[in-house]
CSV table of C-alpha atoms in Angstrom, one decimal:
chain,number,residue,atom,x,y,z
A,1,UNK,CA,-5.3,-9.3,-20.8
A,2,UNK,CA,-8.9,-10.3,-19.9
A,3,UNK,CA,-11.3,-8.2,-17.8
A,4,UNK,CA,-10.3,-9.5,-14.5
A,5,UNK,CA,-6.7,-9.4,-14.8
A,6,UNK,CA,-7.2,-5.8,-15.6
A,7,UNK,CA,-8.7,-5.2,-12.2
A,8,UNK,CA,-5.3,-6.1,-10.6
A,9,UNK,CA,-3.4,-2.8,-9.7
A,10,UNK,CA,0.0,-2.3,-8.5
A,11,UNK,CA,0.4,0.0,-5.5
A,12,UNK,CA,2.1,2.6,-7.6
A,13,UNK,CA,-0.9,2.9,-9.8
A,14,UNK,CA,-3.5,2.8,-7.2
A,15,UNK,CA,-4.1,6.7,-6.7
A,16,UNK,CA,-4.8,7.2,-10.6
A,17,UNK,CA,-6.8,4.0,-11.0
A,18,UNK,CA,-9.1,4.6,-7.8
A,19,UNK,CA,-9.6,8.3,-8.7
A,20,UNK,CA,-11.7,7.3,-11.9
A,21,UNK,CA,-13.9,4.8,-10.0
A,22,UNK,CA,-17.6,5.7,-9.4
A,23,UNK,CA,-18.4,6.9,-5.7
A,24,UNK,CA,-19.3,6.0,-3.2
A,25,UNK,CA,-16.1,4.2,-3.0
A,26,UNK,CA,-16.3,1.0,-0.8
A,27,UNK,CA,-12.8,-0.2,0.7
A,28,UNK,CA,-11.8,-3.5,2.4
A,29,UNK,CA,-8.8,-5.5,3.2
A,30,UNK,CA,-7.5,-9.0,4.2
A,31,UNK,CA,-5.5,-11.9,3.5
A,32,UNK,CA,-8.0,-13.8,1.3
A,33,UNK,CA,-5.5,-17.0,1.3
A,34,UNK,CA,-8.4,-19.6,0.8
A,35,UNK,CA,-11.4,-18.1,-0.8
A,36,UNK,CA,-14.7,-19.5,0.6
A,37,UNK,CA,-18.5,-18.4,0.7
A,38,UNK,CA,-18.0,-16.1,3.6
A,39,UNK,CA,-15.4,-14.3,1.6
A,40,UNK,CA,-17.8,-14.2,-1.5
A,41,UNK,CA,-20.8,-13.0,0.5
A,42,UNK,CA,-19.1,-10.4,2.3
A,43,UNK,CA,-17.4,-9.1,-0.8
A,44,UNK,CA,-20.9,-9.0,-2.4
A,45,UNK,CA,-22.5,-7.3,0.5
A,46,UNK,CA,-19.5,-4.9,0.7
A,47,UNK,CA,-19.9,-3.9,-3.2
A,48,UNK,CA,-23.8,-3.4,-2.7
A,49,UNK,CA,-22.9,-0.6,-0.2
A,50,UNK,CA,-21.5,1.8,-2.9
A,51,UNK,CA,-20.8,2.3,-6.6
A,52,UNK,CA,-17.2,0.6,-6.5
A,53,UNK,CA,-15.3,-1.9,-4.4
A,54,UNK,CA,-11.5,-1.8,-4.0
A,55,UNK,CA,-9.7,-4.7,-2.1
A,56,UNK,CA,-6.3,-4.5,-0.7
A,57,UNK,CA,-4.7,-7.9,0.0
A,58,UNK,CA,-1.8,-8.4,2.4
A,59,UNK,CA,1.3,-9.4,0.6
A,60,UNK,CA,3.1,-12.6,1.4
A,61,UNK,CA,5.6,-11.1,4.0
A,62,UNK,CA,2.7,-9.4,5.8
A,63,UNK,CA,0.7,-12.5,6.0
A,64,UNK,CA,3.7,-14.3,7.6
A,65,UNK,CA,4.1,-11.4,10.1
A,66,UNK,CA,0.4,-11.9,11.1
A,67,UNK,CA,1.2,-15.4,12.1
A,68,UNK,CA,-1.9,-16.9,10.6
A,69,UNK,CA,-0.3,-20.3,10.8
A,70,UNK,CA,2.4,-22.8,9.6
A,71,UNK,CA,3.0,-22.5,5.8
A,72,UNK,CA,0.7,-19.5,5.3
A,73,UNK,CA,0.0,-18.1,3.0
A,74,UNK,CA,-0.7,-21.2,0.9
A,75,UNK,CA,-1.4,-19.0,-2.2
A,76,UNK,CA,1.0,-16.2,-3.5
A,77,UNK,CA,-0.2,-12.7,-3.1
A,78,UNK,CA,-0.3,-12.4,-7.1
A,79,UNK,CA,-2.7,-15.6,-7.1
A,80,UNK,CA,-4.9,-14.2,-4.2
A,81,UNK,CA,-5.3,-10.9,-6.2
A,82,UNK,CA,-6.1,-12.8,-9.4
A,83,UNK,CA,-8.8,-14.8,-8.1
A,84,UNK,CA,-10.4,-11.8,-6.3
A,85,UNK,CA,-10.3,-9.9,-9.5
A,86,UNK,CA,-12.3,-12.8,-11.0
A,87,UNK,CA,-15.1,-11.9,-8.6
A,88,UNK,CA,-18.0,-9.7,-10.2
A,89,UNK,CA,-18.2,-7.8,-7.0
A,90,UNK,CA,-14.6,-6.3,-7.0
A,91,UNK,CA,-13.6,-3.5,-9.1
A,92,UNK,CA,-10.1,-3.0,-8.2
A,93,UNK,CA,-7.6,-5.3,-6.3
A,94,UNK,CA,-4.3,-4.1,-5.0
A,95,UNK,CA,-1.8,-5.3,-2.5
A,96,UNK,CA,0.1,-3.7,0.6
A,97,UNK,CA,3.2,-4.8,2.4
A,98,UNK,CA,2.7,-3.1,5.9
A,99,UNK,CA,1.2,-4.8,8.9
A,100,UNK,CA,-2.1,-3.1,8.3
A,101,UNK,CA,-3.8,-1.3,5.3
A,102,UNK,CA,-3.7,2.3,6.7
A,103,UNK,CA,-1.3,3.7,4.2
A,104,UNK,CA,-3.7,2.3,1.6
A,105,UNK,CA,-6.7,4.0,3.1
A,106,UNK,CA,-4.9,7.2,3.1
A,107,UNK,CA,-4.3,7.1,-0.6
A,108,UNK,CA,-7.6,5.8,-1.6
A,109,UNK,CA,-9.8,8.0,0.7
A,110,UNK,CA,-12.9,5.6,0.4
A,111,UNK,CA,-16.3,6.7,1.4
A,112,UNK,CA,-17.1,3.4,3.1
A,113,UNK,CA,-14.6,1.1,5.0
A,114,UNK,CA,-16.0,-2.3,5.6
A,115,UNK,CA,-14.7,-5.5,7.5
A,116,UNK,CA,-16.3,-8.8,8.6
A,117,UNK,CA,-18.1,-8.9,11.8
A,118,UNK,CA,-15.2,-10.9,13.5
A,119,UNK,CA,-13.2,-7.6,13.5
A,120,UNK,CA,-13.3,-4.7,16.1
A,121,UNK,CA,-13.6,-2.1,13.4
A,122,UNK,CA,-13.2,0.9,15.6
A,123,UNK,CA,-10.3,-0.5,17.4
A,124,UNK,CA,-8.5,-1.3,14.4
A,125,UNK,CA,-5.7,1.0,12.9
A,126,UNK,CA,-7.7,1.0,9.5
A,127,UNK,CA,-11.0,1.9,11.4
A,128,UNK,CA,-9.3,5.0,13.0
A,129,UNK,CA,-7.8,6.1,9.8
A,130,UNK,CA,-11.3,5.6,8.1
A,131,UNK,CA,-12.8,7.7,10.9
A,132,UNK,CA,-10.3,10.5,10.5
A,133,UNK,CA,-11.3,10.6,6.8
A,134,UNK,CA,-14.9,10.9,7.4
A,135,UNK,CA,-15.6,7.5,5.9
A,136,UNK,CA,-18.5,5.4,7.3
A,137,UNK,CA,-17.2,2.3,8.9
A,138,UNK,CA,-19.4,-1.0,8.7
A,139,UNK,CA,-18.9,-4.3,10.3
A,140,UNK,CA,-20.8,-6.8,8.1
A,141,UNK,CA,-22.5,-9.5,10.3
A,142,UNK,CA,-22.0,-13.0,9.1
A,143,UNK,CA,-24.5,-14.8,7.0
A,144,UNK,CA,-22.2,-17.7,6.0
A,145,UNK,CA,-19.6,-17.8,8.8
A,146,UNK,CA,-16.7,-19.7,7.3
A,147,UNK,CA,-13.2,-19.3,8.9
A,148,UNK,CA,-10.1,-19.9,6.8
A,149,UNK,CA,-8.5,-20.9,10.0
A,150,UNK,CA,-11.1,-23.5,10.7
A,151,UNK,CA,-11.3,-24.7,7.1
A,152,UNK,CA,-7.3,-25.2,7.3
A,153,UNK,CA,-7.7,-27.2,10.4
A,154,UNK,CA,-10.2,-29.4,9.1
A,155,UNK,CA,-8.0,-30.2,5.9
A,156,UNK,CA,-5.0,-30.8,8.2
A,157,UNK,CA,-7.1,-33.0,10.3
A,158,UNK,CA,-8.3,-35.1,7.4
A,159,UNK,CA,-4.8,-35.3,6.1
A,160,UNK,CA,-3.6,-36.7,9.5
A,161,UNK,CA,-6.5,-39.2,9.5
A,162,UNK,CA,-5.6,-40.4,6.1
A,163,UNK,CA,-1.9,-41.0,7.2
A,164,UNK,CA,-2.9,-42.8,10.4
């Protein structure tokens, strides 16, 4: 097993593995279906806020319930986790099967909860849980705004143009 594969953590191991990470502990979550520069930038900036970064990934069924679009997720959860683990900014990657990551937040008890600026962090279930835990809540403004949904639309449009 290489270093990045060792970052992937099954939910059953999460409390034990998170408890040994240096603090302050930063936590974020998302689908991360098609990694792009916006993801990389946001994860680097999230990691810079603390000593460790945990990323929780929506599992495949959870992504489908979010109705992210036809055929989503494109990449299986295990593949999305493995790609995130290969990034230097991440310390631990796990997955969750709920509609939101509140239960993961309750187990990890981070010092800082981070999301991209397109989320109303204070109105989100995770934001409310983070507040109840006394965690700082930070919505990162976009430096390189790239939307997976917009990227997918461009790819699909290019495919339709190639057929026509």
